[in-house]
Amino acid sequence: MRKPLVAGNWKMNGSRENAESLIAGIKEGLGVNAAVEAAICPPFVYLSEVGSRLSGSGIALGAQNVSQHGNGAYTGEISTSMLLDVGCKYVISGHSERRALYGEADSLVAEKVVAINAAGLKPILCVGELLKERESGKTEEVVARQLDVLLNSAEGLAALQNTVIAYEPVWAIGTGMTATPEQAQDVHAFIRQRIAAKDTALAQKVRILYGGSVKGNNASELFAKADIDGGLIGGASLQVEEFLAICRAVK
Ligand code: PEP
Protein backbone atom coordinates (compact mmCIF):
# COMPACT_ATOMS: atom_id res chain seq x y z
CA MET A 1 0.00 0.00 0.00
CA ARG A 2 1.30 3.43 -0.89
CA LYS A 3 0.42 6.00 1.75
CA PRO A 4 -0.71 9.20 0.02
CA LEU A 5 1.43 12.28 0.51
CA VAL A 6 0.23 15.88 0.25
CA ALA A 7 3.18 18.27 0.22
CA GLY A 8 2.81 22.05 0.33
CA ASN A 9 5.39 24.07 -1.59
CA TRP A 10 5.23 27.62 -0.27
CA LYS A 11 7.72 28.78 -2.93
CA MET A 12 9.10 32.28 -2.13
CA ASN A 13 6.08 33.35 -0.08
CA GLY A 14 5.27 34.10 3.52
CA SER A 15 6.66 35.72 6.62
CA ARG A 16 7.37 34.48 10.14
CA GLU A 17 3.98 35.70 11.29
CA ASN A 18 2.11 34.17 8.41
CA ALA A 19 4.01 30.86 8.79
CA GLU A 20 2.98 30.70 12.43
CA SER A 21 -0.72 31.07 11.70
CA LEU A 22 -0.61 28.73 8.70
CA ILE A 23 1.07 25.96 10.69
CA ALA A 24 -1.25 26.44 13.67
CA GLY A 25 -4.31 26.16 11.42
CA ILE A 26 -3.01 23.12 9.55
CA LYS A 27 -2.04 21.30 12.75
CA GLU A 28 -5.38 21.98 14.35
CA GLY A 29 -7.42 21.04 11.28
CA LEU A 30 -5.47 17.93 10.35
CA GLY A 31 -5.24 16.44 13.82
CA VAL A 32 -4.25 12.81 13.76
CA ASN A 33 -4.94 11.67 10.23
CA ALA A 34 -3.54 8.24 9.51
CA ALA A 35 -4.85 8.23 5.94
CA VAL A 36 -2.46 10.85 4.62
CA GLU A 37 1.08 12.03 5.17
CA ALA A 38 1.36 15.81 5.00
CA ALA A 39 4.55 17.80 4.43
CA ILE A 40 5.33 21.51 4.37
CA CYS A 41 8.19 22.98 2.31
CA PRO A 42 8.76 26.59 3.41
CA PRO A 43 11.56 28.88 2.20
CA PHE A 44 15.00 28.03 3.65
CA VAL A 45 15.01 30.87 6.19
CA TYR A 46 11.86 29.58 7.86
CA LEU A 47 12.80 25.88 7.95
CA SER A 48 14.05 25.84 11.55
CA GLU A 49 11.12 27.74 12.96
CA VAL A 50 8.51 25.84 10.96
CA GLY A 51 10.25 22.60 11.92
CA SER A 52 9.92 23.47 15.62
CA ARG A 53 6.27 24.31 15.20
CA LEU A 54 5.64 21.02 13.38
CA SER A 55 7.42 18.99 16.02
CA GLY A 56 5.21 16.20 17.37
CA SER A 57 2.47 16.83 14.79
CA GLY A 58 3.43 14.06 12.38
CA ILE A 59 3.61 16.65 9.56
CA ALA A 60 6.94 16.40 7.76
CA LEU A 61 9.30 19.25 6.92
CA GLY A 62 10.72 19.63 3.42
CA ALA A 63 13.02 22.02 1.56
CA GLN A 64 12.43 23.43 -1.92
CA ASN A 65 15.97 23.01 -3.22
CA VAL A 66 19.49 22.05 -2.15
CA SER A 67 23.05 22.20 -3.43
CA GLN A 68 24.48 19.12 -5.13
CA HIS A 69 27.74 19.81 -3.24
CA GLY A 70 28.77 18.95 0.28
CA ASN A 71 29.65 21.76 2.75
CA GLY A 72 32.36 24.10 1.50
CA ALA A 73 33.07 27.23 -0.48
CA TYR A 74 29.70 27.63 -2.24
CA THR A 75 28.50 31.09 -1.22
CA GLY A 76 24.75 31.38 -0.99
CA GLU A 77 24.08 27.65 -1.17
CA ILE A 78 22.51 25.22 1.33
CA SER A 79 23.77 21.67 1.80
CA THR A 80 21.95 18.40 2.43
CA SER A 81 23.63 18.08 5.85
CA MET A 82 22.21 21.49 6.85
CA LEU A 83 18.73 20.36 5.82
CA LEU A 84 19.12 17.20 7.89
CA ASP A 85 20.39 19.30 10.78
CA VAL A 86 17.19 21.39 10.86
CA GLY A 87 14.94 18.33 10.67
CA CYS A 88 14.00 18.07 7.01
CA LYS A 89 12.70 14.79 5.65
CA TYR A 90 11.98 15.77 2.04
CA VAL A 91 13.73 17.93 -0.56
CA ILE A 92 12.11 19.01 -3.81
CA SER A 93 14.37 18.68 -6.84
CA GLY A 94 13.75 19.64 -10.44
CA HIS A 95 10.76 21.89 -9.87
CA SER A 96 9.88 23.45 -13.23
CA GLU A 97 10.57 26.93 -11.86
CA ARG A 98 14.15 25.88 -11.07
CA ARG A 99 14.50 24.24 -14.46
CA ALA A 100 13.11 27.27 -16.34
CA LEU A 101 14.36 30.21 -14.25
CA TYR A 102 17.67 28.87 -12.93
CA GLY A 103 18.71 26.67 -15.83
CA GLU A 104 18.67 23.39 -13.90
CA ALA A 105 19.22 20.68 -16.50
CA ASP A 106 18.22 17.02 -16.15
CA SER A 107 21.79 16.09 -15.23
CA LEU A 108 21.97 18.63 -12.37
CA VAL A 109 18.54 17.59 -11.09
CA ALA A 110 19.74 13.96 -11.09
CA GLU A 111 22.92 14.94 -9.25
CA LYS A 112 20.82 16.64 -6.60
CA VAL A 113 18.48 13.63 -6.26
CA VAL A 114 21.50 11.36 -5.72
CA ALA A 115 23.00 13.77 -3.15
CA ILE A 116 19.67 14.11 -1.31
CA ASN A 117 19.33 10.34 -1.07
CA ALA A 118 22.96 9.87 -0.04
CA ALA A 119 22.38 12.26 2.87
CA GLY A 120 19.45 10.20 4.15
CA LEU A 121 16.80 12.66 2.94
CA LYS A 122 13.96 11.86 0.55
CA PRO A 123 13.90 13.56 -2.85
CA ILE A 124 10.67 14.78 -4.40
CA LEU A 125 11.60 14.69 -8.07
CA CYS A 126 9.45 16.91 -10.29
CA VAL A 127 8.90 16.04 -13.95
CA GLY A 128 6.51 17.45 -16.51
CA GLU A 129 6.08 18.87 -19.97
CA LEU A 130 5.57 22.40 -21.32
CA LEU A 131 2.31 23.24 -23.06
CA LYS A 132 3.97 23.25 -26.50
CA GLU A 133 5.44 19.83 -25.78
CA ARG A 134 2.00 18.44 -24.87
CA GLU A 135 0.45 20.04 -27.93
CA SER A 136 3.04 18.46 -30.17
CA GLY A 137 2.51 15.01 -28.64
CA LYS A 138 5.83 14.98 -26.80
CA THR A 139 4.63 14.55 -23.20
CA GLU A 140 5.87 10.99 -22.77
CA GLU A 141 9.16 11.73 -24.54
CA VAL A 142 9.89 14.64 -22.18
CA VAL A 143 8.88 12.81 -19.00
CA ALA A 144 10.88 9.74 -20.09
CA ARG A 145 13.98 11.89 -20.64
CA GLN A 146 13.62 13.49 -17.21
CA LEU A 147 13.27 10.06 -15.58
CA ASP A 148 15.81 8.13 -17.62
CA VAL A 149 18.71 10.23 -16.42
CA LEU A 150 18.14 8.53 -13.06
CA LEU A 151 16.79 5.18 -14.25
CA ASN A 152 19.85 4.57 -16.41
CA SER A 153 22.51 4.82 -13.73
CA ALA A 154 23.10 2.55 -10.73
CA GLU A 155 23.26 5.43 -8.26
CA GLY A 156 20.21 7.05 -9.83
CA LEU A 157 18.21 3.84 -9.56
CA ALA A 158 19.35 3.47 -5.95
CA ALA A 159 18.21 7.03 -5.19
CA LEU A 160 14.83 6.37 -6.79
CA GLN A 161 14.18 3.72 -4.12
CA ASN A 162 13.66 6.59 -1.65
CA THR A 163 12.22 9.14 -4.06
CA VAL A 164 8.72 10.53 -4.44
CA ILE A 165 7.96 11.56 -8.01
CA ALA A 166 5.75 14.56 -8.74
CA TYR A 167 4.21 14.79 -12.19
CA GLU A 168 3.67 18.50 -12.73
CA PRO A 169 2.64 19.56 -16.22
CA VAL A 170 4.25 22.99 -16.49
CA TRP A 171 1.16 24.48 -18.14
CA ALA A 172 -0.89 23.58 -15.05
CA ILE A 173 1.40 25.15 -12.44
CA GLY A 174 -0.06 28.31 -10.97
CA THR A 175 -2.37 28.78 -13.97
CA GLY A 176 -5.67 27.35 -12.72
CA MET A 177 -5.54 24.97 -15.72
CA THR A 178 -5.53 21.63 -13.89
CA ALA A 179 -4.87 18.50 -15.95
CA THR A 180 -7.99 16.37 -16.17
CA PRO A 181 -7.86 13.31 -13.92
CA GLU A 182 -7.58 11.19 -17.09
CA GLN A 183 -4.68 13.23 -18.50
CA ALA A 184 -2.86 12.98 -15.18
CA GLN A 185 -3.59 9.27 -14.73
CA ASP A 186 -2.26 8.51 -18.24
CA VAL A 187 1.10 10.12 -17.45
CA HIS A 188 1.27 8.60 -13.96
CA ALA A 189 0.67 5.14 -15.44
CA PHE A 190 3.36 5.84 -18.05
CA ILE A 191 5.83 6.81 -15.30
CA ARG A 192 5.05 3.66 -13.33
CA GLN A 193 5.48 1.49 -16.41
CA ARG A 194 8.78 3.11 -17.28
CA ILE A 195 10.06 2.41 -13.77
CA ALA A 196 8.67 -1.15 -13.92
CA ALA A 197 10.80 -1.84 -16.98
CA LYS A 198 13.85 -1.42 -14.69
CA ASP A 199 12.48 -2.51 -11.32
CA THR A 200 8.98 -3.92 -10.85
CA ALA A 201 9.04 -3.78 -7.05
CA LEU A 202 10.06 -0.12 -7.12
CA ALA A 203 7.28 0.68 -9.59
CA GLN A 204 4.72 -0.72 -7.17
CA LYS A 205 6.01 1.15 -4.15
CA VAL A 206 7.01 4.53 -5.58
CA ARG A 207 4.58 7.34 -4.77
CA ILE A 208 3.69 9.52 -7.74
CA LEU A 209 2.10 12.85 -6.83
CA TYR A 210 0.21 15.14 -9.17
CA GLY A 211 0.94 18.88 -9.06
CA GLY A 212 -0.60 21.74 -10.99
CA SER A 213 -3.46 23.93 -9.70
CA VAL A 214 -4.77 21.34 -7.25
CA LYS A 215 -7.48 22.87 -5.07
CA GLY A 216 -9.94 21.64 -2.49
CA ASN A 217 -12.61 21.28 -5.15
CA ASN A 218 -10.68 19.20 -7.69
CA ALA A 219 -8.43 17.08 -5.47
CA SER A 220 -10.78 14.13 -4.87
CA GLU A 221 -11.29 13.29 -8.52
CA LEU A 222 -7.55 13.45 -9.17
CA PHE A 223 -6.68 11.39 -6.07
CA ALA A 224 -9.33 8.80 -6.99
CA LYS A 225 -7.17 7.67 -9.92
CA ALA A 226 -5.25 4.45 -9.45
CA ASP A 227 -1.75 5.82 -9.99
CA ILE A 228 -2.12 9.20 -8.25
CA ASP A 229 -0.74 8.96 -4.72
CA GLY A 230 -1.31 12.50 -3.49
CA GLY A 231 -0.30 15.99 -4.56
CA LEU A 232 2.40 18.63 -4.62
CA ILE A 233 0.52 21.82 -3.85
CA GLY A 234 1.68 25.36 -4.56
CA GLY A 235 -0.79 28.24 -4.20
CA ALA A 236 -3.43 26.30 -2.28
CA SER A 237 -0.89 25.31 0.39
CA LEU A 238 -0.81 28.96 1.52
CA GLN A 239 -4.45 28.80 2.58
CA VAL A 240 -5.30 26.70 5.61
CA GLU A 241 -8.79 25.61 4.50
CA GLU A 242 -7.70 24.77 0.96
CA PHE A 243 -4.72 22.74 2.11
CA LEU A 244 -6.86 20.88 4.66
CA ALA A 245 -9.55 20.16 2.06
CA ILE A 246 -6.87 18.69 -0.22
CA CYS A 247 -5.48 16.52 2.60
CA ARG A 248 -8.99 15.27 3.35
CA ALA A 249 -9.55 14.41 -0.30
CA VAL A 250 -7.09 11.51 -0.34
CA LYS A 251 -8.63 8.15 -1.17
C1 PEP B 1 3.92 23.78 -7.68
O1 PEP B 1 4.50 24.85 -7.67
O2 PEP B 1 4.54 22.73 -7.49
C2 PEP B 1 2.49 23.80 -7.94
C3 PEP B 1 1.89 22.67 -8.20
O3 PEP B 1 1.87 25.02 -7.90
P1 PEP B 1 0.28 25.31 -7.98
O4 PEP B 1 -0.40 24.31 -7.08
O5 PEP B 1 0.11 26.71 -7.51
O6 PEP B 1 -0.12 25.10 -9.40
mmCIF file of C-alpha atoms and ligand atoms in Angstrom:
data_model
loop_
_atom_site.group_PDB
_atom_site.id
_atom_site.type_symbol
_atom_site.label_atom_id
_atom_site.label_comp_id
_atom_site.label_asym_id
_atom_site.label_seq_id
_atom_site.Cartn_x
_atom_site.Cartn_y
_atom_site.Cartn_z
ATOM 1 C CA MET A 1 0.000 0.000 0.000
ATOM 2 C CA ARG A 2 1.302 3.429 -0.893
ATOM 3 C CA LYS A 3 0.422 6.005 1.752
ATOM 4 C CA PRO A 4 -0.712 9.200 0.024
ATOM 5 C CA LEU A 5 1.427 12.284 0.514
ATOM 6 C CA VAL A 6 0.226 15.878 0.253
ATOM 7 C CA ALA A 7 3.176 18.269 0.224
ATOM 8 C CA GLY A 8 2.808 22.049 0.329
ATOM 9 C CA ASN A 9 5.387 24.068 -1.594
ATOM 10 C CA TRP A 10 5.231 27.615 -0.267
ATOM 11 C CA LYS A 11 7.721 28.783 -2.929
ATOM 12 C CA MET A 12 9.100 32.279 -2.134
ATOM 13 C CA ASN A 13 6.083 33.346 -0.080
ATOM 14 C CA GLY A 14 5.266 34.100 3.515
ATOM 15 C CA SER A 15 6.658 35.723 6.619
ATOM 16 C CA ARG A 16 7.372 34.478 10.137
ATOM 17 C CA GLU A 17 3.982 35.704 11.290
ATOM 18 C CA ASN A 18 2.111 34.173 8.413
ATOM 19 C CA ALA A 19 4.011 30.865 8.785
ATOM 20 C CA GLU A 20 2.982 30.702 12.428
ATOM 21 C CA SER A 21 -0.723 31.070 11.698
ATOM 22 C CA LEU A 22 -0.615 28.727 8.705
ATOM 23 C CA ILE A 23 1.068 25.958 10.691
ATOM 24 C CA ALA A 24 -1.251 26.438 13.671
ATOM 25 C CA GLY A 25 -4.311 26.159 11.417
ATOM 26 C CA ILE A 26 -3.012 23.118 9.551
ATOM 27 C CA LYS A 27 -2.040 21.301 12.753
ATOM 28 C CA GLU A 28 -5.383 21.979 14.349
ATOM 29 C CA GLY A 29 -7.415 21.039 11.282
ATOM 30 C CA LEU A 30 -5.474 17.929 10.348
ATOM 31 C CA GLY A 31 -5.239 16.444 13.822
ATOM 32 C CA VAL A 32 -4.252 12.809 13.762
ATOM 33 C CA ASN A 33 -4.941 11.668 10.227
ATOM 34 C CA ALA A 34 -3.543 8.236 9.510
ATOM 35 C CA ALA A 35 -4.848 8.230 5.936
ATOM 36 C CA VAL A 36 -2.457 10.853 4.620
ATOM 37 C CA GLU A 37 1.078 12.029 5.175
ATOM 38 C CA ALA A 38 1.360 15.813 5.000
ATOM 39 C CA ALA A 39 4.549 17.803 4.429
ATOM 40 C CA ILE A 40 5.335 21.513 4.373
ATOM 41 C CA CYS A 41 8.191 22.976 2.313
ATOM 42 C CA PRO A 42 8.756 26.589 3.406
ATOM 43 C CA PRO A 43 11.557 28.885 2.205
ATOM 44 C CA PHE A 44 15.003 28.026 3.647
ATOM 45 C CA VAL A 45 15.013 30.874 6.187
ATOM 46 C CA TYR A 46 11.859 29.583 7.864
ATOM 47 C CA LEU A 47 12.799 25.878 7.952
ATOM 48 C CA SER A 48 14.053 25.839 11.545
ATOM 49 C CA GLU A 49 11.124 27.739 12.958
ATOM 50 C CA VAL A 50 8.506 25.841 10.960
ATOM 51 C CA GLY A 51 10.247 22.599 11.924
ATOM 52 C CA SER A 52 9.925 23.473 15.625
ATOM 53 C CA ARG A 53 6.269 24.312 15.195
ATOM 54 C CA LEU A 54 5.638 21.021 13.375
ATOM 55 C CA SER A 55 7.417 18.991 16.024
ATOM 56 C CA GLY A 56 5.215 16.196 17.371
ATOM 57 C CA SER A 57 2.468 16.827 14.790
ATOM 58 C CA GLY A 58 3.428 14.056 12.378
ATOM 59 C CA ILE A 59 3.611 16.655 9.563
ATOM 60 C CA ALA A 60 6.939 16.405 7.764
ATOM 61 C CA LEU A 61 9.305 19.247 6.919
ATOM 62 C CA GLY A 62 10.724 19.629 3.425
ATOM 63 C CA ALA A 63 13.019 22.019 1.556
ATOM 64 C CA GLN A 64 12.426 23.435 -1.918
ATOM 65 C CA ASN A 65 15.966 23.009 -3.221
ATOM 66 C CA VAL A 66 19.493 22.048 -2.154
ATOM 67 C CA SER A 67 23.049 22.198 -3.427
ATOM 68 C CA GLN A 68 24.478 19.125 -5.129
ATOM 69 C CA HIS A 69 27.738 19.814 -3.243
ATOM 70 C CA GLY A 70 28.775 18.951 0.280
ATOM 71 C CA ASN A 71 29.651 21.757 2.747
ATOM 72 C CA GLY A 72 32.362 24.095 1.504
ATOM 73 C CA ALA A 73 33.069 27.232 -0.475
ATOM 74 C CA TYR A 74 29.704 27.633 -2.237
ATOM 75 C CA THR A 75 28.505 31.092 -1.220
ATOM 76 C CA GLY A 76 24.745 31.382 -0.989
ATOM 77 C CA GLU A 77 24.082 27.647 -1.169
ATOM 78 C CA ILE A 78 22.508 25.224 1.326
ATOM 79 C CA SER A 79 23.772 21.669 1.801
ATOM 80 C CA THR A 80 21.952 18.397 2.429
ATOM 81 C CA SER A 81 23.630 18.080 5.847
ATOM 82 C CA MET A 82 22.207 21.486 6.849
ATOM 83 C CA LEU A 83 18.734 20.360 5.821
ATOM 84 C CA LEU A 84 19.118 17.198 7.894
ATOM 85 C CA ASP A 85 20.386 19.303 10.780
ATOM 86 C CA VAL A 86 17.193 21.390 10.861
ATOM 87 C CA GLY A 87 14.940 18.335 10.673
ATOM 88 C CA CYS A 88 13.997 18.065 7.008
ATOM 89 C CA LYS A 89 12.696 14.785 5.650
ATOM 90 C CA TYR A 90 11.977 15.771 2.036
ATOM 91 C CA VAL A 91 13.734 17.933 -0.559
ATOM 92 C CA ILE A 92 12.112 19.012 -3.814
ATOM 93 C CA SER A 93 14.369 18.683 -6.840
ATOM 94 C CA GLY A 94 13.755 19.642 -10.443
ATOM 95 C CA HIS A 95 10.757 21.895 -9.872
ATOM 96 C CA SER A 96 9.879 23.451 -13.231
ATOM 97 C CA GLU A 97 10.575 26.934 -11.862
ATOM 98 C CA ARG A 98 14.151 25.883 -11.067
ATOM 99 C CA ARG A 99 14.502 24.241 -14.458
ATOM 100 C CA ALA A 100 13.113 27.269 -16.336
ATOM 101 C CA LEU A 101 14.362 30.214 -14.254
ATOM 102 C CA TYR A 102 17.670 28.867 -12.934
ATOM 103 C CA GLY A 103 18.709 26.669 -15.828
ATOM 104 C CA GLU A 104 18.675 23.388 -13.900
ATOM 105 C CA ALA A 105 19.225 20.681 -16.500
ATOM 106 C CA ASP A 106 18.223 17.019 -16.147
ATOM 107 C CA SER A 107 21.794 16.092 -15.231
ATOM 108 C CA LEU A 108 21.970 18.627 -12.370
ATOM 109 C CA VAL A 109 18.536 17.586 -11.095
ATOM 110 C CA ALA A 110 19.738 13.963 -11.095
ATOM 111 C CA GLU A 111 22.922 14.935 -9.246
ATOM 112 C CA LYS A 112 20.816 16.636 -6.596
ATOM 113 C CA VAL A 113 18.478 13.629 -6.264
ATOM 114 C CA VAL A 114 21.500 11.362 -5.722
ATOM 115 C CA ALA A 115 22.996 13.773 -3.147
ATOM 116 C CA ILE A 116 19.668 14.109 -1.306
ATOM 117 C CA ASN A 117 19.328 10.337 -1.067
ATOM 118 C CA ALA A 118 22.957 9.865 -0.044
ATOM 119 C CA ALA A 119 22.383 12.255 2.872
ATOM 120 C CA GLY A 120 19.446 10.197 4.146
ATOM 121 C CA LEU A 121 16.803 12.662 2.936
ATOM 122 C CA LYS A 122 13.958 11.864 0.549
ATOM 123 C CA PRO A 123 13.905 13.557 -2.845
ATOM 124 C CA ILE A 124 10.668 14.782 -4.399
ATOM 125 C CA LEU A 125 11.601 14.686 -8.075
ATOM 126 C CA CYS A 126 9.448 16.913 -10.294
ATOM 127 C CA VAL A 127 8.898 16.038 -13.945
ATOM 128 C CA GLY A 128 6.511 17.447 -16.510
ATOM 129 C CA GLU A 129 6.082 18.871 -19.969
ATOM 130 C CA LEU A 130 5.568 22.399 -21.323
ATOM 131 C CA LEU A 131 2.310 23.245 -23.062
ATOM 132 C CA LYS A 132 3.971 23.252 -26.497
ATOM 133 C CA GLU A 133 5.443 19.834 -25.782
ATOM 134 C CA ARG A 134 2.002 18.442 -24.868
ATOM 135 C CA GLU A 135 0.450 20.040 -27.926
ATOM 136 C CA SER A 136 3.043 18.458 -30.170
ATOM 137 C CA GLY A 137 2.507 15.005 -28.639
ATOM 138 C CA LYS A 138 5.834 14.976 -26.796
ATOM 139 C CA THR A 139 4.625 14.551 -23.199
ATOM 140 C CA GLU A 140 5.872 10.986 -22.774
ATOM 141 C CA GLU A 141 9.159 11.726 -24.539
ATOM 142 C CA VAL A 142 9.891 14.636 -22.176
ATOM 143 C CA VAL A 143 8.881 12.807 -19.004
ATOM 144 C CA ALA A 144 10.878 9.741 -20.094
ATOM 145 C CA ARG A 145 13.978 11.894 -20.644
ATOM 146 C CA GLN A 146 13.620 13.492 -17.206
ATOM 147 C CA LEU A 147 13.269 10.057 -15.575
ATOM 148 C CA ASP A 148 15.807 8.131 -17.621
ATOM 149 C CA VAL A 149 18.707 10.226 -16.420
ATOM 150 C CA LEU A 150 18.139 8.529 -13.056
ATOM 151 C CA LEU A 151 16.791 5.177 -14.247
ATOM 152 C CA ASN A 152 19.850 4.568 -16.412
ATOM 153 C CA SER A 153 22.508 4.823 -13.728
ATOM 154 C CA ALA A 154 23.099 2.550 -10.735
ATOM 155 C CA GLU A 155 23.263 5.428 -8.258
ATOM 156 C CA GLY A 156 20.208 7.051 -9.832
ATOM 157 C CA LEU A 157 18.211 3.839 -9.559
ATOM 158 C CA ALA A 158 19.347 3.469 -5.947
ATOM 159 C CA ALA A 159 18.211 7.032 -5.189
ATOM 160 C CA LEU A 160 14.829 6.375 -6.788
ATOM 161 C CA GLN A 161 14.178 3.724 -4.116
ATOM 162 C CA ASN A 162 13.662 6.594 -1.648
ATOM 163 C CA THR A 163 12.219 9.145 -4.057
ATOM 164 C CA VAL A 164 8.717 10.534 -4.436
ATOM 165 C CA ILE A 165 7.957 11.564 -8.010
ATOM 166 C CA ALA A 166 5.752 14.562 -8.736
ATOM 167 C CA TYR A 167 4.209 14.786 -12.189
ATOM 168 C CA GLU A 168 3.669 18.496 -12.730
ATOM 169 C CA PRO A 169 2.637 19.561 -16.222
ATOM 170 C CA VAL A 170 4.253 22.989 -16.485
ATOM 171 C CA TRP A 171 1.164 24.483 -18.141
ATOM 172 C CA ALA A 172 -0.892 23.577 -15.055
ATOM 173 C CA ILE A 173 1.398 25.150 -12.441
ATOM 174 C CA GLY A 174 -0.062 28.311 -10.968
ATOM 175 C CA THR A 175 -2.372 28.784 -13.968
ATOM 176 C CA GLY A 176 -5.666 27.352 -12.719
ATOM 177 C CA MET A 177 -5.544 24.966 -15.721
ATOM 178 C CA THR A 178 -5.526 21.634 -13.889
ATOM 179 C CA ALA A 179 -4.866 18.505 -15.953
ATOM 180 C CA THR A 180 -7.987 16.371 -16.171
ATOM 181 C CA PRO A 181 -7.865 13.307 -13.919
ATOM 182 C CA GLU A 182 -7.579 11.190 -17.089
ATOM 183 C CA GLN A 183 -4.679 13.227 -18.500
ATOM 184 C CA ALA A 184 -2.864 12.981 -15.176
ATOM 185 C CA GLN A 185 -3.587 9.266 -14.726
ATOM 186 C CA ASP A 186 -2.257 8.506 -18.237
ATOM 187 C CA VAL A 187 1.099 10.121 -17.447
ATOM 188 C CA HIS A 188 1.271 8.597 -13.959
ATOM 189 C CA ALA A 189 0.671 5.140 -15.444
ATOM 190 C CA PHE A 190 3.356 5.837 -18.049
ATOM 191 C CA ILE A 191 5.834 6.812 -15.303
ATOM 192 C CA ARG A 192 5.052 3.663 -13.332
ATOM 193 C CA GLN A 193 5.482 1.491 -16.413
ATOM 194 C CA ARG A 194 8.778 3.108 -17.279
ATOM 195 C CA ILE A 195 10.062 2.407 -13.766
ATOM 196 C CA ALA A 196 8.671 -1.155 -13.919
ATOM 197 C CA ALA A 197 10.805 -1.839 -16.980
ATOM 198 C CA LYS A 198 13.845 -1.419 -14.688
ATOM 199 C CA ASP A 199 12.482 -2.512 -11.322
ATOM 200 C CA THR A 200 8.979 -3.918 -10.851
ATOM 201 C CA ALA A 201 9.036 -3.782 -7.045
ATOM 202 C CA LEU A 202 10.064 -0.121 -7.121
ATOM 203 C CA ALA A 203 7.282 0.681 -9.595
ATOM 204 C CA GLN A 204 4.720 -0.720 -7.170
ATOM 205 C CA LYS A 205 6.006 1.149 -4.146
ATOM 206 C CA VAL A 206 7.009 4.534 -5.577
ATOM 207 C CA ARG A 207 4.583 7.342 -4.769
ATOM 208 C CA ILE A 208 3.687 9.523 -7.741
ATOM 209 C CA LEU A 209 2.098 12.849 -6.826
ATOM 210 C CA TYR A 210 0.209 15.139 -9.172
ATOM 211 C CA GLY A 211 0.941 18.875 -9.064
ATOM 212 C CA GLY A 212 -0.603 21.742 -10.988
ATOM 213 C CA SER A 213 -3.460 23.930 -9.700
ATOM 214 C CA VAL A 214 -4.769 21.336 -7.250
ATOM 215 C CA LYS A 215 -7.484 22.875 -5.070
ATOM 216 C CA GLY A 216 -9.937 21.639 -2.487
ATOM 217 C CA ASN A 217 -12.607 21.283 -5.151
ATOM 218 C CA ASN A 218 -10.678 19.201 -7.693
ATOM 219 C CA ALA A 219 -8.433 17.077 -5.474
ATOM 220 C CA SER A 220 -10.778 14.131 -4.867
ATOM 221 C CA GLU A 221 -11.289 13.286 -8.517
ATOM 222 C CA LEU A 222 -7.547 13.452 -9.168
ATOM 223 C CA PHE A 223 -6.681 11.395 -6.072
ATOM 224 C CA ALA A 224 -9.326 8.797 -6.993
ATOM 225 C CA LYS A 225 -7.166 7.669 -9.923
ATOM 226 C CA ALA A 226 -5.254 4.448 -9.454
ATOM 227 C CA ASP A 227 -1.752 5.821 -9.987
ATOM 228 C CA ILE A 228 -2.121 9.197 -8.251
ATOM 229 C CA ASP A 229 -0.740 8.957 -4.723
ATOM 230 C CA GLY A 230 -1.313 12.500 -3.486
ATOM 231 C CA GLY A 231 -0.300 15.987 -4.557
ATOM 232 C CA LEU A 232 2.396 18.629 -4.625
ATOM 233 C CA ILE A 233 0.519 21.816 -3.853
ATOM 234 C CA GLY A 234 1.684 25.363 -4.557
ATOM 235 C CA GLY A 235 -0.786 28.245 -4.202
ATOM 236 C CA ALA A 236 -3.427 26.300 -2.279
ATOM 237 C CA SER A 237 -0.888 25.314 0.387
ATOM 238 C CA LEU A 238 -0.810 28.957 1.517
ATOM 239 C CA GLN A 239 -4.452 28.800 2.583
ATOM 240 C CA VAL A 240 -5.298 26.696 5.607
ATOM 241 C CA GLU A 241 -8.788 25.611 4.503
ATOM 242 C CA GLU A 242 -7.704 24.767 0.956
ATOM 243 C CA PHE A 243 -4.725 22.738 2.115
ATOM 244 C CA LEU A 244 -6.860 20.879 4.655
ATOM 245 C CA ALA A 245 -9.546 20.157 2.058
ATOM 246 C CA ILE A 246 -6.867 18.687 -0.224
ATOM 247 C CA CYS A 247 -5.483 16.521 2.598
ATOM 248 C CA ARG A 248 -8.985 15.266 3.352
ATOM 249 C CA ALA A 249 -9.551 14.407 -0.298
ATOM 250 C CA VAL A 250 -7.087 11.509 -0.341
ATOM 251 C CA LYS A 251 -8.626 8.150 -1.172
HETATM 252 C C1 PEP B 1 3.916 23.780 -7.681
HETATM 253 O O1 PEP B 1 4.505 24.849 -7.667
HETATM 254 O O2 PEP B 1 4.538 22.729 -7.491
HETATM 255 C C2 PEP B 1 2.486 23.797 -7.938
HETATM 256 C C3 PEP B 1 1.888 22.670 -8.195
HETATM 257 O O3 PEP B 1 1.872 25.023 -7.897
HETATM 258 P P1 PEP B 1 0.279 25.305 -7.980
HETATM 259 O O4 PEP B 1 -0.399 24.314 -7.075
HETATM 260 O O5 PEP B 1 0.105 26.709 -7.508
HETATM 261 O O6 PEP B 1 -0.124 25.103 -9.402
#
